[in-house]
mmCIF file of C-alpha atoms in Angstrom:
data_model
loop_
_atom_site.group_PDB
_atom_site.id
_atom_site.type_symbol
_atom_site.label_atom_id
_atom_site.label_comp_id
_atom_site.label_asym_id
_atom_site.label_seq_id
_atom_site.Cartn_x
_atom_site.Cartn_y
_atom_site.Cartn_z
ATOM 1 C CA UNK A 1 8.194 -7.425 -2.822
ATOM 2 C CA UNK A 2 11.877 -7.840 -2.928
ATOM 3 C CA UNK A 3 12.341 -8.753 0.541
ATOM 4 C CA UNK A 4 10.089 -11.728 -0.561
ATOM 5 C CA UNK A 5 11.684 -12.541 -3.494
ATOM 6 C CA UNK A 6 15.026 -12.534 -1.599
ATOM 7 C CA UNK A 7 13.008 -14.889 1.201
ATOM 8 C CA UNK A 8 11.487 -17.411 -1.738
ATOM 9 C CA UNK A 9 15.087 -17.898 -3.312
ATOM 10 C CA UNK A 10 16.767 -18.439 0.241
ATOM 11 C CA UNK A 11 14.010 -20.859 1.224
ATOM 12 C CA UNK A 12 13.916 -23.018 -2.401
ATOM 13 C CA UNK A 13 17.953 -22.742 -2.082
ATOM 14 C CA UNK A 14 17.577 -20.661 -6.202
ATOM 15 C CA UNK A 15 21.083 -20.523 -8.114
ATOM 16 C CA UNK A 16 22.532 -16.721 -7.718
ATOM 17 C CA UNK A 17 21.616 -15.878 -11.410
ATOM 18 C CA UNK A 18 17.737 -17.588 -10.695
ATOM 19 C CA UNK A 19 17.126 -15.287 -7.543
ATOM 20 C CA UNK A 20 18.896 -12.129 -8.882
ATOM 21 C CA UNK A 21 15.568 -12.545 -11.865
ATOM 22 C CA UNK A 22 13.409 -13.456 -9.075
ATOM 23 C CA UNK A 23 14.366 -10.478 -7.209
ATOM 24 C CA UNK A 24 14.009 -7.990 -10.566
ATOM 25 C CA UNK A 25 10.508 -9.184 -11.346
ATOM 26 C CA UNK A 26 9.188 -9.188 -7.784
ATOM 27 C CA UNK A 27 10.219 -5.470 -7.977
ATOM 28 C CA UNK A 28 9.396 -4.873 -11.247
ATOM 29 C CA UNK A 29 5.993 -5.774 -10.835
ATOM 30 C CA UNK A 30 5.749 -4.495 -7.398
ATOM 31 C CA UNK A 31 6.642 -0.588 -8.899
ATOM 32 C CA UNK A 32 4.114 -1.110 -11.517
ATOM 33 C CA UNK A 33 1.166 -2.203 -9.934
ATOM 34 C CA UNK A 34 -0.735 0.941 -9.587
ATOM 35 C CA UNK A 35 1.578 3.075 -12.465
ATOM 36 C CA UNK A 36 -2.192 3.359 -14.432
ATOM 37 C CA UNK A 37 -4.469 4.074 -10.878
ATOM 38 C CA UNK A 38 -4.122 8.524 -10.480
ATOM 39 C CA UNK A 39 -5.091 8.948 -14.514
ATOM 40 C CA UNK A 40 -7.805 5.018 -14.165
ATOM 41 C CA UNK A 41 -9.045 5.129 -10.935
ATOM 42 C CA UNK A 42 -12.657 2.923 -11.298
ATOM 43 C CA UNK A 43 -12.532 -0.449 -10.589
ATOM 44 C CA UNK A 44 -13.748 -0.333 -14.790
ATOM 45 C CA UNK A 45 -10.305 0.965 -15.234
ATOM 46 C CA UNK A 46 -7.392 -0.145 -12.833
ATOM 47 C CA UNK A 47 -5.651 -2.356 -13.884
ATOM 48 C CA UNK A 48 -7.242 -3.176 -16.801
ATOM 49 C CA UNK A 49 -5.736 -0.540 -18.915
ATOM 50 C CA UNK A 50 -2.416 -0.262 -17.142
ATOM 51 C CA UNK A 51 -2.442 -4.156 -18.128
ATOM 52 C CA UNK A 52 -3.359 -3.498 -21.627
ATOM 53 C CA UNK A 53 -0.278 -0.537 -21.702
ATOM 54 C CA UNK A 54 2.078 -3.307 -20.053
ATOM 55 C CA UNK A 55 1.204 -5.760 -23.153
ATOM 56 C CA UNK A 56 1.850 -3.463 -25.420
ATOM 57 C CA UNK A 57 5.043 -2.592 -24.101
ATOM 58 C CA UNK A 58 6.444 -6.030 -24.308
ATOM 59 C CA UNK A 59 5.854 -6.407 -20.406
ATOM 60 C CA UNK A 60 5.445 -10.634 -19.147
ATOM 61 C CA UNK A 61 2.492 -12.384 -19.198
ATOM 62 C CA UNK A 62 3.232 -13.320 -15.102
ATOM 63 C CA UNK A 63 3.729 -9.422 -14.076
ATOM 64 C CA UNK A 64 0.582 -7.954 -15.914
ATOM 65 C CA UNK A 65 -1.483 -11.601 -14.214
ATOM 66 C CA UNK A 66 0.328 -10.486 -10.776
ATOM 67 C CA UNK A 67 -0.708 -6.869 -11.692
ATOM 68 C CA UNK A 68 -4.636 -8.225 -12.452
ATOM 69 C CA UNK A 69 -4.967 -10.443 -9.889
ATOM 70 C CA UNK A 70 -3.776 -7.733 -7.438
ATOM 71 C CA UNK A 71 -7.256 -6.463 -6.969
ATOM 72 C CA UNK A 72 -10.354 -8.376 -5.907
ATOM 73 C CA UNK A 73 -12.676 -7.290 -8.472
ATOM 74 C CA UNK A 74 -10.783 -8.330 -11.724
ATOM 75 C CA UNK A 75 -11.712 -11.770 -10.973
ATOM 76 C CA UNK A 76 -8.189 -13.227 -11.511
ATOM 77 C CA UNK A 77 -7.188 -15.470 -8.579
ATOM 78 C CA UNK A 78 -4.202 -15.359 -7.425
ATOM 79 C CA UNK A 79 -1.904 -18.684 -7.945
ATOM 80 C CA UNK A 80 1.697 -17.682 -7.421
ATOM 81 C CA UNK A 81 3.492 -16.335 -4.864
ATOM 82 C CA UNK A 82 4.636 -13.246 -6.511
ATOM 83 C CA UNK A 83 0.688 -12.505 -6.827
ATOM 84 C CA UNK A 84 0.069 -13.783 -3.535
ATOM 85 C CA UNK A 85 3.010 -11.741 -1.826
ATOM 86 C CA UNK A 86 1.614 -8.148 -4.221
ATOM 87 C CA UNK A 87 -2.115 -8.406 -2.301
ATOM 88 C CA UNK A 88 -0.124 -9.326 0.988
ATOM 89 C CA UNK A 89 1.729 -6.327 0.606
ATOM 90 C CA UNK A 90 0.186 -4.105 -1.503
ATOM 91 C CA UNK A 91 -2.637 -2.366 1.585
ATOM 92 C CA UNK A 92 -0.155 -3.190 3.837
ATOM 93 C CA UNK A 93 2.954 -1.386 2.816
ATOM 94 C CA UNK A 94 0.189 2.340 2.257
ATOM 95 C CA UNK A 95 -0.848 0.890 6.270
ATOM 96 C CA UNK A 96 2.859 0.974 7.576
ATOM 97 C CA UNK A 97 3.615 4.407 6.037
ATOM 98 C CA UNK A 98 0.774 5.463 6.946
ATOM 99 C CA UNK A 99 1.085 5.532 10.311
ATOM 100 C CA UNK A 100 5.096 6.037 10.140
ATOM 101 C CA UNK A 101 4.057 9.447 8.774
ATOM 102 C CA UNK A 102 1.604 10.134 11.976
ATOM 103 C CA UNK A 103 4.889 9.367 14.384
ATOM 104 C CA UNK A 104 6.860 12.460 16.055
ATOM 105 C CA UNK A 105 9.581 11.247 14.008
ATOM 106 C CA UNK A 106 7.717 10.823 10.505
ATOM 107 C CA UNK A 107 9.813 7.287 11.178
ATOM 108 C CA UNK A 108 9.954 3.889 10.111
ATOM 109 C CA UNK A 109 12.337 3.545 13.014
ATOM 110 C CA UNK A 110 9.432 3.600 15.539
ATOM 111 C CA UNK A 111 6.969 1.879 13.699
ATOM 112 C CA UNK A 112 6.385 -1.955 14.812
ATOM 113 C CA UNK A 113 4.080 -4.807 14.042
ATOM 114 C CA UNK A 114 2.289 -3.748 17.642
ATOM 115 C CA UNK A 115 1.327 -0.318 16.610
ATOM 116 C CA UNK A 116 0.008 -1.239 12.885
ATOM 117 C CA UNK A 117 -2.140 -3.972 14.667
ATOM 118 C CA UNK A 118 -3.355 -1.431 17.064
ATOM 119 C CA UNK A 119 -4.145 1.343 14.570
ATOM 120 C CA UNK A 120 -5.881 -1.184 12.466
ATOM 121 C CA UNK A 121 -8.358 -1.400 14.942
ATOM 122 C CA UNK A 122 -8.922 2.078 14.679
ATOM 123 C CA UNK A 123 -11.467 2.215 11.685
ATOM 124 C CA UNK A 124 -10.980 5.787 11.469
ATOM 125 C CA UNK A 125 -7.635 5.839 10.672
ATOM 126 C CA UNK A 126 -6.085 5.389 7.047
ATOM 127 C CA UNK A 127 -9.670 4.356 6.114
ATOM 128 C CA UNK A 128 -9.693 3.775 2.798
ATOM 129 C CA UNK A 129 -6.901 1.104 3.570
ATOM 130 C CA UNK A 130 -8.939 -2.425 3.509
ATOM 131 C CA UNK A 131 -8.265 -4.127 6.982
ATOM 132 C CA UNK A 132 -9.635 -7.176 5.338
ATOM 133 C CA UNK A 133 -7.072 -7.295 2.467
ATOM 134 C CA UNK A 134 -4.177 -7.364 5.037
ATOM 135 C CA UNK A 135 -5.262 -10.007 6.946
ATOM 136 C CA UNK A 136 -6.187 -12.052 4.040
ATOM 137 C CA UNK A 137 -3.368 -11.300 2.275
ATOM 138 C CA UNK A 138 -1.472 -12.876 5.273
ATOM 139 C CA UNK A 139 -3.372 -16.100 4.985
ATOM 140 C CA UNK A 140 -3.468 -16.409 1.446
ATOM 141 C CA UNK A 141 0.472 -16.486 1.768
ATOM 142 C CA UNK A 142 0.604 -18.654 4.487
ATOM 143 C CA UNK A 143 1.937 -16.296 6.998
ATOM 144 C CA UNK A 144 0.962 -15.306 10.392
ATOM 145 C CA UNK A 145 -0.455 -11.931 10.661
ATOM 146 C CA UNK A 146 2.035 -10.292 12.880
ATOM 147 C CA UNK A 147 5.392 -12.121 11.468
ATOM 148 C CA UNK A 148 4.332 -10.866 8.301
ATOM 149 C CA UNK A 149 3.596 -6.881 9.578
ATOM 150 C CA UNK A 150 7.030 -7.525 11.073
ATOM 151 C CA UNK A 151 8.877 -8.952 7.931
ATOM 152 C CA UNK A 152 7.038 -5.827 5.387
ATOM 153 C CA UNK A 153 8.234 -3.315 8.332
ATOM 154 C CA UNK A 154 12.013 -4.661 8.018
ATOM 155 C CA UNK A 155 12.038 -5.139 4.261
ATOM 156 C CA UNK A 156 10.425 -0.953 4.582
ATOM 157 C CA UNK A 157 13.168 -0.092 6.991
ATOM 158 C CA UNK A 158 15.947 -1.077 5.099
ATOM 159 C CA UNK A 159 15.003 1.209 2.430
ATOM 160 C CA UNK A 160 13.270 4.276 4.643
ATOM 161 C CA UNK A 161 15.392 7.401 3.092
ATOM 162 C CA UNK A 162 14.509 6.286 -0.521
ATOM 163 C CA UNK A 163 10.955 6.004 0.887
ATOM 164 C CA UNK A 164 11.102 9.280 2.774
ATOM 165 C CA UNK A 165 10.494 7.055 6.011
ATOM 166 C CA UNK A 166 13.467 7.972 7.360
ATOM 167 C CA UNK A 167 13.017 10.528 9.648
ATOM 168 C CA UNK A 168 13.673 14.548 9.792
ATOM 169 C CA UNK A 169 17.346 13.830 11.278
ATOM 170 C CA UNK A 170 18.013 11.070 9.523
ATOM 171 C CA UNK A 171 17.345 12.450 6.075
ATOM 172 C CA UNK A 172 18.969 15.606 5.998
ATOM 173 C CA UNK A 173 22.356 13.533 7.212
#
């Protein structure tokens, strides 16, 4: 999500102060998205009361619509880019650490846009990850499939040891 934010103020050339809030909401309501789905689970449930615990809390009317739209089911279509980029990212980013954590290395590092396309095809892996939302999520952001595996694998790498993507060696350094 922040990689994207970062991407959207480059591209619409955003005063420092404008993409430093971009960035802060993008992440904001990319940590939040599924705070509510362990204790909610049914589609009855998430997000709908995570959204109603967000209101209540103060949070914006754009994160908790982000947060709705995020899933298929609540009906809410997504408009923006921040709720396009969450469903672009959203199956993707479980996808990518999913199969970093099926590498010798338990790596990001050896994880590229080659090996998520070709473990996609394999329905048997990570199969409660929908193939469908990732490629759609692509399109509905106007991105080609693979540049966009490639951009969510970067934006991943960059922050692998907070993820604990980084690797056996790497993280005990």
């Amino acid at each position: 999500m922040r990689a994207y934010a970062q991407k959207f103020a480059r591209e619409n050339q955003l005063s420092e102060g404008d993409a430093a809030a971009l960035d802060e909401k993008y992440s904001i309501t990319g940590l939040l998205h599924d705070f509510d789905y362990e204790q909610f689970p049914t589609p009855e449930q998430h997000p709908f009361v995570g959204n109603k615990i967000l209101e209540e809390r103060g949070y914006p009317e754009d994160v908790r619509r982000a947060i709705l739209s995020h899933a298929d089911y609540t009906g809410i279509a997504r408009q923006t880019h921040m709720e396009k980029v969450l469903f672009a990212c959203d199956e993707l980013a479980g996808f990518i650490t999913a199969t970093a954590l099926v590498k010798p290395s338990k790596s990001l590092a050896e994880v590229d846009a080659k090996s998520i396309r070709k473990k996609m095809k394999d329905k048997a892996f990570a199969r409660s990850v929908s193939r469908d939302d990732i490629v759609n999520g692509a399109a509905d952001l106007g991105a080609d499939l693979d540049e966009h595996i490639a951009f969510c694998i970067e934006a991943m790498k960059k922050v692998a040891a907070e993820l604990g993507l980084a690797g056996a060696t790497q993280t005990s350094a």
